[in-house]
mmCIF file of C-alpha atoms in Angstrom:
data_model
loop_
_atom_site.group_PDB
_atom_site.id
_atom_site.type_symbol
_atom_site.label_atom_id
_atom_site.label_comp_id
_atom_site.label_asym_id
_atom_site.label_seq_id
_atom_site.Cartn_x
_atom_site.Cartn_y
_atom_site.Cartn_z
ATOM 1 C CA MET A 1 -32.696 9.282 -52.555
ATOM 2 C CA LYS A 2 -29.469 8.192 -51.743
ATOM 3 C CA LEU A 3 -30.689 6.461 -48.030
ATOM 4 C CA GLU A 4 -32.659 3.279 -49.418
ATOM 5 C CA ILE A 5 -35.101 1.579 -46.861
ATOM 6 C CA ARG A 6 -32.874 -0.974 -45.549
ATOM 7 C CA HIS A 7 -31.234 2.983 -44.047
ATOM 8 C CA TRP A 8 -34.679 4.858 -43.029
ATOM 9 C CA GLN A 9 -34.976 0.613 -40.421
ATOM 10 C CA MET A 10 -32.132 1.103 -39.499
ATOM 11 C CA LEU A 11 -33.123 4.863 -37.793
ATOM 12 C CA LYS A 12 -35.894 3.473 -36.832
ATOM 13 C CA ALA A 13 -35.168 0.334 -34.894
ATOM 14 C CA ILE A 14 -31.368 2.852 -33.692
ATOM 15 C CA SER A 15 -34.120 5.386 -31.955
ATOM 16 C CA GLU A 16 -36.235 3.049 -30.781
ATOM 17 C CA LEU A 17 -34.278 0.313 -29.166
ATOM 18 C CA GLY A 18 -30.962 2.527 -28.217
ATOM 19 C CA ASN A 19 -28.097 0.309 -29.058
ATOM 20 C CA VAL A 20 -27.169 -1.322 -31.457
ATOM 21 C CA ALA A 21 -27.332 -4.841 -30.802
ATOM 22 C CA GLN A 22 -31.488 -5.100 -29.896
ATOM 23 C CA ALA A 23 -31.612 -2.794 -33.245
ATOM 24 C CA ALA A 24 -29.147 -5.711 -34.915
ATOM 25 C CA ASP A 25 -31.832 -8.163 -33.335
ATOM 26 C CA ALA A 26 -34.897 -6.534 -34.645
ATOM 27 C CA LEU A 27 -33.924 -6.158 -37.955
ATOM 28 C CA GLY A 28 -32.364 -9.412 -37.751
ATOM 29 C CA ILE A 29 -28.407 -8.705 -38.828
ATOM 30 C CA SER A 30 -25.625 -8.605 -37.263
ATOM 31 C CA GLN A 31 -24.124 -5.840 -35.149
ATOM 32 C CA SER A 32 -20.542 -5.839 -37.480
ATOM 33 C CA ALA A 33 -23.769 -4.976 -40.414
ATOM 34 C CA LEU A 34 -25.934 -2.739 -38.830
ATOM 35 C CA SER A 35 -22.174 -0.952 -38.216
ATOM 36 C CA HIS A 36 -21.386 -1.181 -41.458
ATOM 37 C CA ARG A 37 -25.157 -0.486 -42.543
ATOM 38 C CA ILE A 38 -24.459 2.793 -40.378
ATOM 39 C CA ALA A 39 -20.939 3.278 -41.828
ATOM 40 C CA GLU A 40 -22.352 3.595 -45.245
ATOM 41 C CA ALA A 41 -26.133 5.253 -44.155
ATOM 42 C CA GLU A 42 -23.254 8.577 -43.541
ATOM 43 C CA ARG A 43 -21.080 7.390 -46.664
ATOM 44 C CA ARG A 44 -23.520 8.660 -48.934
ATOM 45 C CA MET A 45 -25.339 11.024 -47.077
ATOM 46 C CA GLY A 46 -21.926 12.933 -45.691
ATOM 47 C CA GLY A 47 -21.746 13.635 -42.311
ATOM 48 C CA LYS A 48 -22.797 11.719 -38.994
ATOM 49 C CA LEU A 49 -25.447 10.216 -37.959
ATOM 50 C CA PHE A 50 -24.317 9.028 -34.809
ATOM 51 C CA GLU A 51 -22.115 9.312 -31.933
ATOM 52 C CA LYS A 52 -21.202 7.559 -28.808
ATOM 53 C CA GLU A 53 -22.246 8.532 -25.553
ATOM 54 C CA GLY A 54 -20.840 5.214 -23.439
ATOM 55 C CA ARG A 55 -22.178 2.930 -25.074
ATOM 56 C CA ARG A 56 -24.340 3.407 -26.716
ATOM 57 C CA LEU A 57 -24.670 5.971 -29.696
ATOM 58 C CA LYS A 58 -26.305 9.167 -29.631
ATOM 59 C CA LEU A 59 -28.389 10.700 -32.896
ATOM 60 C CA THR A 60 -26.187 14.327 -34.067
ATOM 61 C CA PRO A 61 -29.041 16.587 -34.419
ATOM 62 C CA ALA A 62 -28.608 16.618 -38.507
ATOM 63 C CA GLY A 63 -29.553 12.391 -37.647
ATOM 64 C CA ASN A 64 -32.416 14.147 -35.037
ATOM 65 C CA LEU A 65 -33.964 15.749 -37.651
ATOM 66 C CA ILE A 66 -33.409 12.867 -40.356
ATOM 67 C CA THR A 67 -34.654 9.897 -37.430
ATOM 68 C CA GLN A 68 -37.777 11.455 -37.379
ATOM 69 C CA ALA A 69 -37.979 11.923 -40.857
ATOM 70 C CA ALA A 70 -37.975 8.408 -40.598
ATOM 71 C CA LEU A 71 -40.710 7.874 -37.808
ATOM 72 C CA GLN A 72 -43.132 9.556 -39.132
ATOM 73 C CA SER A 73 -42.388 8.029 -43.770
ATOM 74 C CA LEU A 74 -41.506 3.915 -41.993
ATOM 75 C CA PRO A 75 -45.660 3.826 -40.401
ATOM 76 C CA ALA A 76 -47.150 5.894 -43.468
ATOM 77 C CA LEU A 77 -45.719 3.297 -45.613
ATOM 78 C CA GLY A 78 -46.772 -0.226 -43.708
ATOM 79 C CA ARG A 79 -50.043 1.612 -43.459
ATOM 80 C CA ALA A 80 -50.070 2.399 -47.134
ATOM 81 C CA GLU A 81 -48.990 -1.045 -47.742
ATOM 82 C CA LYS A 82 -51.981 -2.654 -45.684
ATOM 83 C CA ASP A 83 -54.044 -0.876 -47.200
ATOM 84 C CA PHE A 84 -53.688 -2.139 -51.142
ATOM 85 C CA GLU A 85 -53.172 -5.481 -49.522
ATOM 86 C CA GLN A 86 -56.999 -5.451 -47.761
ATOM 87 C CA ASN A 87 -57.949 -3.275 -51.218
ATOM 88 C CA ALA A 88 -56.646 -5.862 -53.707
ATOM 89 C CA SER A 89 -57.363 -9.870 -51.465
ATOM 90 C CA ASP A 90 -61.386 -7.003 -50.593
ATOM 91 C CA GLN A 91 -60.354 -9.040 -46.728
ATOM 92 C CA ASN A 92 -62.053 -6.713 -43.600
ATOM 93 C CA GLN A 93 -60.267 -3.753 -42.846
ATOM 94 C CA ILE A 94 -57.938 -3.479 -39.275
ATOM 95 C CA VAL A 95 -58.570 0.193 -37.142
ATOM 96 C CA ARG A 96 -56.681 -0.337 -34.392
ATOM 97 C CA LEU A 97 -58.209 2.362 -31.556
ATOM 98 C CA GLY A 98 -57.310 3.768 -28.129
ATOM 99 C CA VAL A 99 -58.916 5.607 -25.790
ATOM 100 C CA ALA A 100 -56.659 9.035 -23.854
ATOM 101 C CA ALA A 101 -56.436 9.015 -20.403
ATOM 102 C CA TYR A 102 -58.942 6.993 -19.002
ATOM 103 C CA SER A 103 -58.535 3.581 -18.832
ATOM 104 C CA CYS A 104 -62.421 2.492 -19.921
ATOM 105 C CA TYR A 105 -63.958 0.196 -22.212
ATOM 106 C CA HIS A 106 -67.548 -0.176 -20.556
ATOM 107 C CA TRP A 107 -68.750 1.255 -24.177
ATOM 108 C CA LEU A 108 -66.767 -1.526 -26.333
ATOM 109 C CA PRO A 109 -68.784 -4.121 -27.204
ATOM 110 C CA GLU A 110 -72.589 -1.960 -27.534
ATOM 111 C CA PHE A 111 -70.116 -0.122 -29.332
ATOM 112 C CA MET A 112 -68.779 -3.128 -31.964
ATOM 113 C CA GLN A 113 -72.291 -3.980 -32.690
ATOM 114 C CA PHE A 114 -73.067 -1.348 -34.051
ATOM 115 C CA VAL A 115 -69.627 -1.321 -36.161
ATOM 116 C CA SER A 116 -70.343 -5.417 -37.004
ATOM 117 C CA HIS A 117 -74.033 -4.019 -37.498
ATOM 118 C CA LYS A 118 -73.427 -1.038 -39.851
ATOM 119 C CA ALA A 119 -70.037 -1.997 -41.953
ATOM 120 C CA PRO A 120 -68.582 -5.574 -41.798
ATOM 121 C CA LYS A 121 -65.923 -5.728 -42.602
ATOM 122 C CA LEU A 122 -64.462 -3.491 -40.068
ATOM 123 C CA LYS A 123 -62.708 -4.935 -37.230
ATOM 124 C CA LEU A 124 -61.929 -3.114 -34.197
ATOM 125 C CA GLN A 125 -58.154 -3.644 -32.705
ATOM 126 C CA LEU A 126 -57.675 -3.200 -28.841
ATOM 127 C CA VAL A 127 -54.542 -0.737 -28.377
ATOM 128 C CA ALA A 128 -54.383 -0.160 -24.285
ATOM 129 C CA SER A 129 -50.445 2.070 -24.799
ATOM 130 C CA ALA A 130 -52.371 4.900 -26.728
ATOM 131 C CA THR A 131 -53.608 5.715 -23.251
ATOM 132 C CA GLN A 132 -50.500 7.493 -22.179
ATOM 133 C CA ASN A 133 -49.632 8.325 -25.384
ATOM 134 C CA PRO A 134 -52.143 9.084 -27.746
ATOM 135 C CA ILE A 135 -50.490 11.835 -30.210
ATOM 136 C CA THR A 136 -47.039 9.742 -30.372
ATOM 137 C CA SER A 137 -48.914 6.775 -30.955
ATOM 138 C CA LEU A 138 -51.280 8.498 -34.071
ATOM 139 C CA GLN A 139 -48.076 10.146 -35.505
ATOM 140 C CA HIS A 140 -46.596 6.647 -35.741
ATOM 141 C CA GLY A 141 -48.948 4.716 -36.307
ATOM 142 C CA SER A 142 -49.167 2.154 -33.393
ATOM 143 C CA VAL A 143 -52.696 3.376 -34.223
ATOM 144 C CA ASP A 144 -55.198 4.974 -36.233
ATOM 145 C CA ILE A 145 -57.754 5.926 -34.057
ATOM 146 C CA VAL A 146 -57.918 7.763 -31.140
ATOM 147 C CA ILE A 147 -61.031 9.048 -28.638
ATOM 148 C CA ALA A 148 -59.524 11.834 -25.974
ATOM 149 C CA PRO A 149 -60.693 14.878 -23.868
ATOM 150 C CA GLY A 150 -60.371 17.681 -23.967
ATOM 151 C CA TYR A 151 -59.067 19.417 -26.866
ATOM 152 C CA LEU A 152 -55.185 18.912 -28.838
ATOM 153 C CA ALA A 153 -54.672 20.987 -30.902
ATOM 154 C CA THR A 154 -51.601 19.120 -32.970
ATOM 155 C CA PRO A 155 -50.374 19.459 -35.819
ATOM 156 C CA GLY A 156 -51.077 16.889 -38.869
ATOM 157 C CA ILE A 157 -54.067 15.645 -36.314
ATOM 158 C CA ILE A 158 -57.809 15.583 -36.979
ATOM 159 C CA PRO A 159 -60.137 16.031 -33.660
ATOM 160 C CA ILE A 160 -64.139 14.490 -34.827
ATOM 161 C CA PRO A 161 -66.539 16.038 -31.880
ATOM 162 C CA LEU A 162 -68.349 13.089 -30.413
ATOM 163 C CA PHE A 163 -69.920 13.917 -27.404
ATOM 164 C CA LYS A 164 -70.339 16.398 -24.332
ATOM 165 C CA ASP A 165 -69.410 14.745 -20.827
ATOM 166 C CA GLU A 166 -68.320 16.901 -17.387
ATOM 167 C CA LEU A 167 -65.583 16.599 -14.069
ATOM 168 C CA VAL A 168 -66.689 15.309 -11.794
ATOM 169 C CA LEU A 169 -65.844 14.838 -7.591
ATOM 170 C CA VAL A 170 -65.808 11.056 -7.815
ATOM 171 C CA THR A 171 -66.631 9.593 -3.930
ATOM 172 C CA PRO A 172 -66.894 6.464 -2.401
ATOM 173 C CA TYR A 173 -70.552 5.246 -2.372
ATOM 174 C CA ASP A 174 -73.356 7.874 -0.312
ATOM 175 C CA HIS A 175 -70.010 9.846 1.279
ATOM 176 C CA PRO A 176 -71.185 13.032 2.776
ATOM 177 C CA LEU A 177 -69.598 14.858 0.545
ATOM 178 C CA SER A 178 -71.956 12.944 -2.408
ATOM 179 C CA HIS A 179 -75.070 14.653 -0.945
ATOM 180 C CA LYS A 180 -74.380 17.991 -1.467
ATOM 181 C CA PRO A 181 -75.279 19.454 -4.735
ATOM 182 C CA PHE A 182 -72.057 20.932 -5.960
ATOM 183 C CA ILE A 183 -68.055 21.320 -4.367
ATOM 184 C CA GLN A 184 -65.636 23.117 -4.303
ATOM 185 C CA ALA A 185 -62.529 22.889 -4.309
ATOM 186 C CA GLN A 186 -61.954 24.257 -0.165
ATOM 187 C CA ASP A 187 -63.369 20.216 0.441
ATOM 188 C CA LEU A 188 -60.891 18.664 -0.305
ATOM 189 C CA SER A 189 -58.453 20.319 1.640
ATOM 190 C CA GLN A 190 -58.729 17.465 4.491
ATOM 191 C CA GLU A 191 -58.928 14.590 1.784
ATOM 192 C CA LYS A 192 -56.960 11.857 0.169
ATOM 193 C CA TYR A 193 -57.145 11.831 -3.690
ATOM 194 C CA TYR A 194 -56.706 10.559 -6.087
ATOM 195 C CA THR A 195 -55.105 11.190 -10.112
ATOM 196 C CA TYR A 196 -54.290 9.290 -12.551
ATOM 197 C CA SER A 197 -51.777 11.556 -14.405
ATOM 198 C CA GLN A 198 -48.100 13.461 -13.209
ATOM 199 C CA ASN A 199 -48.526 16.346 -15.977
ATOM 200 C CA ILE A 200 -50.570 19.278 -15.770
ATOM 201 C CA LEU A 201 -53.643 18.082 -17.968
ATOM 202 C CA PRO A 202 -54.349 21.889 -19.276
ATOM 203 C CA GLY A 203 -57.951 22.491 -19.694
ATOM 204 C CA PHE A 204 -58.605 19.713 -16.444
ATOM 205 C CA GLU A 205 -58.814 19.431 -13.001
ATOM 206 C CA TYR A 206 -56.079 20.741 -11.902
ATOM 207 C CA GLU A 207 -55.727 24.401 -14.298
ATOM 208 C CA ARG A 208 -60.361 24.961 -13.848
ATOM 209 C CA PHE A 209 -60.988 23.672 -10.927
ATOM 210 C CA ILE A 210 -57.909 23.172 -7.890
ATOM 211 C CA ARG A 211 -54.721 25.730 -8.554
ATOM 212 C CA PRO A 212 -57.581 28.711 -8.684
ATOM 213 C CA SER A 213 -58.613 28.212 -5.721
ATOM 214 C CA GLY A 214 -55.584 27.724 -3.883
ATOM 215 C CA VAL A 215 -56.486 24.639 -2.455
ATOM 216 C CA ILE A 216 -54.650 21.836 -2.416
ATOM 217 C CA PRO A 217 -55.593 18.398 -0.524
ATOM 218 C CA GLN A 218 -53.939 17.035 2.462
ATOM 219 C CA GLN A 219 -52.757 13.519 0.066
ATOM 220 C CA VAL A 220 -52.013 13.549 -3.755
ATOM 221 C CA GLU A 221 -50.768 10.008 -4.973
ATOM 222 C CA VAL A 222 -50.746 8.665 -8.332
ATOM 223 C CA VAL A 223 -52.726 5.922 -10.316
ATOM 224 C CA GLU A 224 -51.692 5.003 -13.869
ATOM 225 C CA MET A 225 -55.052 3.322 -14.088
ATOM 226 C CA THR A 226 -58.525 4.287 -13.735
ATOM 227 C CA ASP A 227 -59.738 1.170 -13.604
ATOM 228 C CA ALA A 228 -57.851 0.772 -10.253
ATOM 229 C CA ILE A 229 -58.568 4.531 -9.040
ATOM 230 C CA ILE A 230 -62.124 3.213 -8.967
ATOM 231 C CA GLU A 231 -61.499 0.342 -6.619
ATOM 232 C CA LEU A 232 -59.243 2.487 -4.585
ATOM 233 C CA ILE A 233 -62.650 4.929 -4.057
ATOM 234 C CA SER A 234 -65.276 2.129 -4.374
ATOM 235 C CA ALA A 235 -63.446 0.974 -0.917
ATOM 236 C CA GLY A 236 -63.584 3.995 0.636
ATOM 237 C CA LEU A 237 -59.818 4.726 0.827
ATOM 238 C CA GLY A 238 -60.015 8.550 -0.632
ATOM 239 C CA MET A 239 -61.272 10.131 -3.414
ATOM 240 C CA SER A 240 -60.674 11.777 -8.069
ATOM 241 C CA ILE A 241 -61.908 14.008 -10.193
ATOM 242 C CA LEU A 242 -62.734 11.905 -12.973
ATOM 243 C CA SER A 243 -64.791 11.974 -16.397
ATOM 244 C CA LYS A 244 -68.307 10.790 -15.418
ATOM 245 C CA TRP A 245 -67.852 9.086 -18.900
ATOM 246 C CA ALA A 246 -65.286 7.372 -17.789
ATOM 247 C CA VAL A 247 -67.168 6.087 -14.651
ATOM 248 C CA ASP A 248 -70.702 5.728 -16.000
ATOM 249 C CA ALA A 249 -70.448 2.242 -15.144
ATOM 250 C CA ALA A 250 -69.415 2.455 -11.989
ATOM 251 C CA LEU A 251 -72.868 4.434 -10.667
ATOM 252 C CA GLN A 252 -74.610 2.902 -12.178
ATOM 253 C CA SER A 253 -73.714 -0.010 -10.251
ATOM 254 C CA GLN A 254 -73.981 2.767 -7.525
ATOM 255 C CA ARG A 255 -70.218 1.269 -5.890
ATOM 256 C CA LEU A 256 -69.382 5.032 -6.810
ATOM 257 C CA SER A 257 -70.837 8.385 -6.183
ATOM 258 C CA PHE A 258 -70.377 12.060 -7.844
ATOM 259 C CA VAL A 259 -70.807 15.267 -7.451
ATOM 260 C CA GLN A 260 -70.699 18.058 -9.618
ATOM 261 C CA LEU A 261 -67.704 20.919 -9.088
ATOM 262 C CA GLY A 262 -68.386 24.101 -8.627
ATOM 263 C CA GLU A 263 -72.252 26.247 -9.078
ATOM 264 C CA LYS A 264 -71.351 26.018 -12.846
ATOM 265 C CA GLY A 265 -69.794 22.489 -13.166
ATOM 266 C CA LEU A 266 -67.056 21.915 -15.768
ATOM 267 C CA ASP A 267 -67.870 20.592 -18.789
ATOM 268 C CA LEU A 268 -65.752 18.350 -21.016
ATOM 269 C CA ALA A 269 -65.718 17.382 -25.003
ATOM 270 C CA TRP A 270 -64.646 14.101 -26.715
ATOM 271 C CA SER A 271 -62.953 13.613 -29.890
ATOM 272 C CA ALA A 272 -62.090 10.955 -32.495
ATOM 273 C CA LEU A 273 -59.186 11.841 -33.010
ATOM 274 C CA ILE A 274 -57.088 10.282 -35.675
ATOM 275 C CA ARG A 275 -54.255 11.296 -38.790
ATOM 276 C CA GLU A 276 -54.823 14.566 -41.460
ATOM 277 C CA SER A 277 -52.750 11.997 -44.165
ATOM 278 C CA GLU A 278 -55.704 10.016 -44.725
ATOM 279 C CA LYS A 279 -57.607 9.740 -47.354
ATOM 280 C CA ARG A 280 -61.541 10.602 -48.058
ATOM 281 C CA ASN A 281 -61.775 6.679 -47.563
ATOM 282 C CA SER A 282 -60.129 4.938 -45.369
ATOM 283 C CA ALA A 283 -61.653 2.350 -42.907
ATOM 284 C CA SER A 284 -60.023 5.121 -39.883
ATOM 285 C CA LYS A 285 -62.319 7.632 -41.464
ATOM 286 C CA ALA A 286 -65.088 6.157 -41.966
ATOM 287 C CA LEU A 287 -64.734 3.629 -37.955
ATOM 288 C CA SER A 288 -64.681 7.922 -37.021
ATOM 289 C CA LYS A 289 -67.728 8.466 -38.609
ATOM 290 C CA LEU A 290 -69.451 5.579 -36.879
ATOM 291 C CA LEU A 291 -68.186 6.703 -33.599
ATOM 292 C CA ALA A 292 -69.680 10.096 -33.643
ATOM 293 C CA ARG A 293 -73.332 8.157 -35.321
ATOM 294 C CA TRP A 294 -73.008 6.197 -32.594
ATOM 295 C CA TYR A 295 -72.874 9.059 -29.575
ATOM 296 C CA GLN A 296 -75.568 10.804 -31.551
ATOM 297 C CA LYS A 297 -77.872 8.454 -31.409
#
């Protein structure tokens, strides 16, 4: 190999932080030393990795290719070291867990007790940032398992089925719409509607329920945290289409009501996403199997 680990770390730091000053600080070296390291890497590779764009460094097309390899390989090396240390010392194995799309954790205490009983050496570490970028978080190694709704077909990521759910209209408790056997998209035309994402997610409510009807709610507001949407709906300030599982705690406490979408309803499957590269006996695979067992019990 022409590059050393310090060069790969440099590529990752500059890509993630965007400028030489911050990357140098993260690496614990001076800006001058980082500039020399860039020049050395370019000399070894025989081409430019970066080009200047104002005061920032911009990756060249060739530099971008090699940097993507750095973003994937360095977290994998870090995980390999961590796995070795844990196996060598027989310590607790920490698995970083995130939930995609919805910030809901009403299930967590009971599941942690289940894990403590079945696999006492497995310890959960919750990663809230995985909610917004689940696949990237998995690929870059900042999280080991993501509990995700819908079907996210991505190379290198394996889905492990967990449970069946449904998308429902969530309303203030005892709202007139909640007394209907089901609603159509037209019922939302005069309502204030909250959505947790500006992006149109395949397999979710906009694609399967709202867009086919041609009717858009009168007022649409983006609120990126499910907990905040629940509080707004509970206060009578609007409604939303959400996973029934994600709002189960609020439904049980009678803070909210729900109603089925359409005559047949809209199903939603949840899976545990892990990296395909995980070893057969890895802590991540062990925890994902426990998740599946827990939801099926």
